Short mmCIF file of C-alpha atoms in Angstrom, two decimals:
data_model
loop_
_atom_site.label_atom_id
_atom_site.label_comp_id
_atom_site.label_asym_id
_atom_site.label_seq_id
_atom_site.Cartn_x
_atom_site.Cartn_y
_atom_site.Cartn_z
CA ASP A 1 -30.75 136.66 103.81
CA GLN A 2 -32.20 133.56 102.56
CA GLN A 3 -31.02 133.09 98.79
CA VAL A 4 -32.32 129.96 98.61
CA LYS A 5 -36.18 130.16 100.24
CA GLN A 6 -38.41 127.50 100.17
CA ASN A 7 -41.91 128.66 100.91
CA SER A 8 -44.03 125.87 102.17
CA PRO A 9 -42.45 124.12 105.14
CA SER A 10 -44.64 121.27 104.75
CA LEU A 11 -47.11 120.21 102.02
CA SER A 12 -49.24 116.87 102.52
CA VAL A 13 -50.36 114.55 98.17
CA GLN A 14 -52.27 111.55 98.13
CA GLU A 15 -50.13 108.46 97.05
CA GLY A 16 -50.03 108.03 93.37
CA ARG A 17 -50.34 112.45 92.86
CA ILE A 18 -48.14 113.90 91.83
CA SER A 19 -46.34 116.16 94.46
CA ILE A 20 -45.02 119.23 93.41
CA LEU A 21 -42.08 121.14 95.82
CA ASN A 22 -41.08 124.78 94.73
CA CYS A 23 -37.82 126.41 95.70
CA ASP A 24 -37.08 130.64 94.95
CA TYR A 25 -33.63 132.40 94.93
CA THR A 26 -32.09 135.70 94.02
CA ASN A 27 -28.34 134.88 93.23
CA SER A 28 -28.14 135.65 89.86
CA MET A 29 -24.32 134.12 90.66
CA PHE A 30 -25.93 130.55 90.96
CA ASP A 31 -25.28 128.64 88.24
CA TYR A 32 -25.98 125.02 89.35
CA PHE A 33 -29.26 123.45 90.88
CA LEU A 34 -29.99 120.79 92.85
CA TRP A 35 -32.61 118.41 94.91
CA TYR A 36 -31.51 116.50 98.76
CA LYS A 37 -33.93 114.25 100.23
CA LYS A 38 -33.36 114.09 104.12
CA TYR A 39 -35.69 111.41 106.65
CA PRO A 40 -35.27 111.65 109.84
CA ALA A 41 -31.82 111.17 112.35
CA GLU A 42 -30.47 111.04 108.51
CA GLY A 43 -28.04 113.31 106.69
CA PRO A 44 -29.01 114.78 103.50
CA THR A 45 -28.64 112.21 100.39
CA PHE A 46 -28.73 113.33 96.70
CA LEU A 47 -31.29 113.44 94.26
CA ILE A 48 -31.38 115.13 91.29
CA SER A 49 -29.75 118.37 90.00
CA ILE A 50 -29.53 120.78 86.64
CA SER A 51 -26.93 122.84 85.34
CA SER A 52 -28.74 126.50 84.82
CA ILE A 53 -28.51 125.80 80.56
CA LYS A 54 -31.58 123.77 80.86
CA ASP A 55 -35.09 123.74 81.43
CA LYS A 56 -35.47 120.56 82.86
CA ASN A 57 -33.79 117.54 83.40
CA GLU A 58 -35.20 113.82 84.61
CA ASP A 59 -34.75 110.99 86.62
CA GLY A 60 -37.54 107.77 87.08
CA ARG A 61 -40.24 109.56 88.53
CA PHE A 62 -38.12 112.93 89.63
CA THR A 63 -38.05 116.38 87.58
CA VAL A 64 -36.85 119.23 88.06
CA PHE A 65 -37.45 122.08 86.33
CA LEU A 66 -35.63 125.86 85.44
CA ASN A 67 -37.33 128.78 85.02
CA LYS A 68 -34.31 131.91 85.05
CA SER A 69 -36.33 134.27 84.06
CA ALA A 70 -38.04 134.02 87.56
CA LYS A 71 -35.12 132.50 89.92
CA HIS A 72 -37.83 129.54 90.23
CA LEU A 73 -37.25 125.66 89.97
CA SER A 74 -39.80 122.74 91.17
CA LEU A 75 -39.31 119.11 91.77
CA HIS A 76 -42.11 117.33 90.91
CA ILE A 77 -42.18 113.85 91.91
CA VAL A 78 -44.99 111.44 89.59
CA PRO A 79 -46.04 108.88 90.72
CA SER A 80 -45.67 110.30 94.82
CA GLN A 81 -45.74 106.99 97.11
CA PRO A 82 -45.10 106.01 100.34
CA GLY A 83 -41.04 106.01 100.22
CA ASP A 84 -40.89 109.53 99.60
CA SER A 85 -42.18 111.04 102.54
CA ALA A 86 -39.18 113.04 103.47
CA VAL A 87 -37.76 116.85 103.81
CA TYR A 88 -36.61 117.82 100.32
CA PHE A 89 -34.16 120.47 100.66
CA CYS A 90 -33.38 123.04 97.44
CA ALA A 91 -29.37 124.10 97.19
CA ALA A 92 -28.64 126.02 94.89
CA SER A 93 -24.36 126.37 93.94
CA THR A 94 -21.01 128.58 93.24
CA ILE A 95 -18.10 127.19 92.85
CA SER A 96 -14.94 128.82 95.62
CA ASN A 97 -12.56 130.47 94.72
CA PHE A 98 -10.35 127.01 95.32
CA GLY A 99 -12.63 126.08 92.30
CA ASN A 100 -14.83 123.81 94.68
CA GLU A 101 -18.59 123.94 94.97
CA LYS A 102 -20.32 125.72 97.42
CA LEU A 103 -23.74 124.92 97.74
CA THR A 104 -26.52 127.61 99.85
CA PHE A 105 -30.06 125.36 101.46
CA GLY A 106 -33.48 125.94 101.83
CA THR A 107 -35.19 125.75 104.41
CA GLY A 108 -36.65 122.39 103.11
CA THR A 109 -40.13 121.35 102.85
CA ARG A 110 -41.60 118.24 104.44
CA LEU A 111 -43.23 115.86 102.07
CA THR A 112 -46.14 114.04 103.61
CA ILE A 113 -48.05 111.45 101.01
CA ILE A 114 -50.57 109.67 102.37
CA PRO A 115 -51.67 105.86 101.89
CA SER B 1 -17.30 102.62 98.91
CA GLN B 2 -17.20 105.78 100.44
CA THR B 3 -18.48 106.30 103.98
CA ILE B 4 -18.58 109.48 105.76
CA HIS B 5 -18.93 109.45 110.04
CA GLN B 6 -19.99 112.11 112.79
CA TRP B 7 -19.73 111.83 116.07
CA PRO B 8 -21.17 112.05 119.36
CA ALA B 9 -25.05 111.89 117.38
CA THR B 10 -26.28 113.48 120.28
CA LEU B 11 -24.92 116.19 123.26
CA VAL B 12 -26.16 118.32 125.29
CA GLN B 13 -24.10 120.60 127.06
CA PRO B 14 -23.89 124.57 129.14
CA VAL B 15 -23.60 127.51 127.46
CA GLY B 16 -19.62 128.38 128.69
CA SER B 17 -18.27 124.97 127.78
CA PRO B 18 -16.09 123.99 124.65
CA LEU B 19 -16.99 121.57 122.51
CA SER B 20 -15.48 118.78 119.59
CA LEU B 21 -17.47 117.64 117.24
CA GLU B 22 -14.99 114.51 114.89
CA CYS B 23 -16.00 113.46 111.23
CA THR B 24 -14.72 111.13 108.91
CA VAL B 25 -14.47 109.73 105.95
CA GLU B 26 -13.60 106.62 104.69
CA GLY B 27 -12.66 104.88 101.38
CA THR B 28 -11.77 107.65 99.47
CA SER B 29 -7.96 110.62 99.14
CA ASN B 30 -8.65 114.56 99.82
CA PRO B 31 -11.82 114.74 99.45
CA ASN B 32 -13.45 118.21 100.27
CA LEU B 33 -14.73 118.33 103.53
CA TYR B 34 -17.22 121.17 104.54
CA TRP B 35 -19.16 121.66 107.48
CA TYR B 36 -23.30 122.31 108.46
CA ARG B 37 -25.66 123.88 110.21
CA GLN B 38 -29.40 123.65 110.70
CA ALA B 39 -30.61 125.43 113.43
CA ALA B 40 -33.96 126.03 114.27
CA GLY B 41 -36.32 126.81 110.95
CA ARG B 42 -33.80 127.75 109.02
CA GLY B 43 -32.28 125.39 105.82
CA LEU B 44 -28.32 124.41 106.35
CA GLN B 45 -25.96 127.20 106.67
CA LEU B 46 -22.24 126.43 104.99
CA LEU B 47 -20.02 126.63 108.41
CA PHE B 48 -16.50 125.87 107.16
CA TYR B 49 -15.72 124.02 104.05
CA SER B 50 -12.04 121.97 103.14
CA VAL B 51 -9.79 121.18 100.47
CA GLY B 52 -6.83 120.28 101.58
CA ILE B 53 -4.70 119.38 105.00
CA GLY B 54 -4.59 122.59 107.26
CA GLN B 55 -6.54 124.51 104.54
CA ILE B 56 -9.62 125.96 105.45
CA SER B 57 -12.52 128.34 104.65
CA SER B 58 -14.54 130.57 106.90
CA GLU B 59 -18.57 131.62 105.09
CA VAL B 60 -19.91 133.71 108.53
CA PRO B 61 -18.24 134.65 110.91
CA GLN B 62 -18.93 133.08 114.90
CA ASN B 63 -16.92 131.58 117.80
CA LEU B 64 -16.84 128.25 116.27
CA SER B 65 -13.38 127.45 114.08
CA ALA B 66 -12.49 124.23 112.49
CA SER B 67 -9.38 122.42 111.64
CA ARG B 68 -8.01 119.25 109.42
CA PRO B 69 -5.58 117.21 111.18
CA GLN B 70 -5.61 114.32 108.37
CA ASP B 71 -6.40 114.34 105.37
CA ARG B 72 -9.93 112.61 106.19
CA GLN B 73 -10.42 114.07 109.53
CA PHE B 74 -12.46 117.34 110.02
CA ILE B 75 -13.18 118.39 113.46
CA LEU B 76 -15.33 121.58 114.85
CA SER B 77 -14.70 123.29 117.34
CA SER B 78 -15.61 126.16 120.40
CA LYS B 79 -13.56 127.41 123.33
CA LYS B 80 -16.67 128.63 124.26
CA LEU B 81 -20.95 127.61 123.54
CA LEU B 82 -23.58 129.61 123.95
CA LEU B 83 -26.83 129.16 123.15
CA SER B 84 -26.99 130.61 119.94
CA ASP B 85 -24.94 127.52 118.97
CA SER B 86 -28.10 124.50 119.49
CA GLY B 87 -28.62 122.84 116.11
CA PHE B 88 -28.51 120.01 114.41
CA TYR B 89 -24.61 119.47 112.30
CA LEU B 90 -23.93 117.74 109.70
CA CYS B 91 -20.84 117.28 107.51
CA ALA B 92 -19.77 116.44 103.97
CA TRP B 93 -17.59 115.48 102.17
CA SER B 94 -17.44 115.44 97.78
CA LEU B 95 -14.82 114.99 94.62
CA TRP B 96 -13.10 117.59 92.73
CA SER B 97 -14.63 116.27 90.11
CA GLY B 98 -14.97 119.62 88.50
CA ARG B 99 -18.74 120.32 87.48
CA ALA B 100 -21.45 117.99 89.10
CA ASP B 101 -19.74 116.86 91.48
CA THR B 102 -22.71 116.04 94.58
CA GLN B 103 -21.90 116.27 98.69
CA TYR B 104 -22.99 113.12 100.97
CA PHE B 105 -23.85 113.80 104.34
CA GLY B 106 -23.11 112.46 107.12
CA PRO B 107 -25.33 110.84 109.94
CA GLY B 108 -25.04 113.98 111.99
CA THR B 109 -25.08 115.60 115.53
CA ARG B 110 -27.59 117.03 117.51
CA LEU B 111 -26.47 119.97 119.88
CA THR B 112 -28.44 121.45 122.20
CA VAL B 113 -26.47 124.38 124.32
CA LEU B 114 -28.55 124.84 128.44
#
């Protein structure tokens, strides 16, 4: 049962244009959402996050939007640059019995920026 | 600064053989530690997490086990590997910082079981 879904396995965008990556979730207990970026042969690195009490968080070229009623979030990258080519994972967080965060990841979207 | 190490980077093992993957973290104390697996076509699946030495929580039933013999060492093991154990294994750490802590991932181990 995939609680976090990224339905687009790949996306190609022209350099300078906007990249929009989408993510849907099913579990209403998720209250924090994160995006991770992964280059080949490396572990994922944290990119940006958003609390469920917000609907938008912006950090430079990266903006994450959250629509709680639709259980949908998206990552906007503008303008897109060649270095943005990577696999992007959406993740949703719950708190364990020990108080630490547990992340549930989507399957990832491979973003390719075309020069 | 903190760094996380995983080894080996790649591993090919026959079905039924044992497994031991090691993860160590440097530059921090009492981190939360995690093991994830990404199987083909699947997202990153949380396998185990630990909030302290000897404290291991398992997320999914499987023939894998985890141990934390030292504060900054996390080991993933199996007595007999199955074909379905093939995948990309990632170790991660985070600090006990309340909400909004982020997890920092190691480079991963690609395991192929033949």
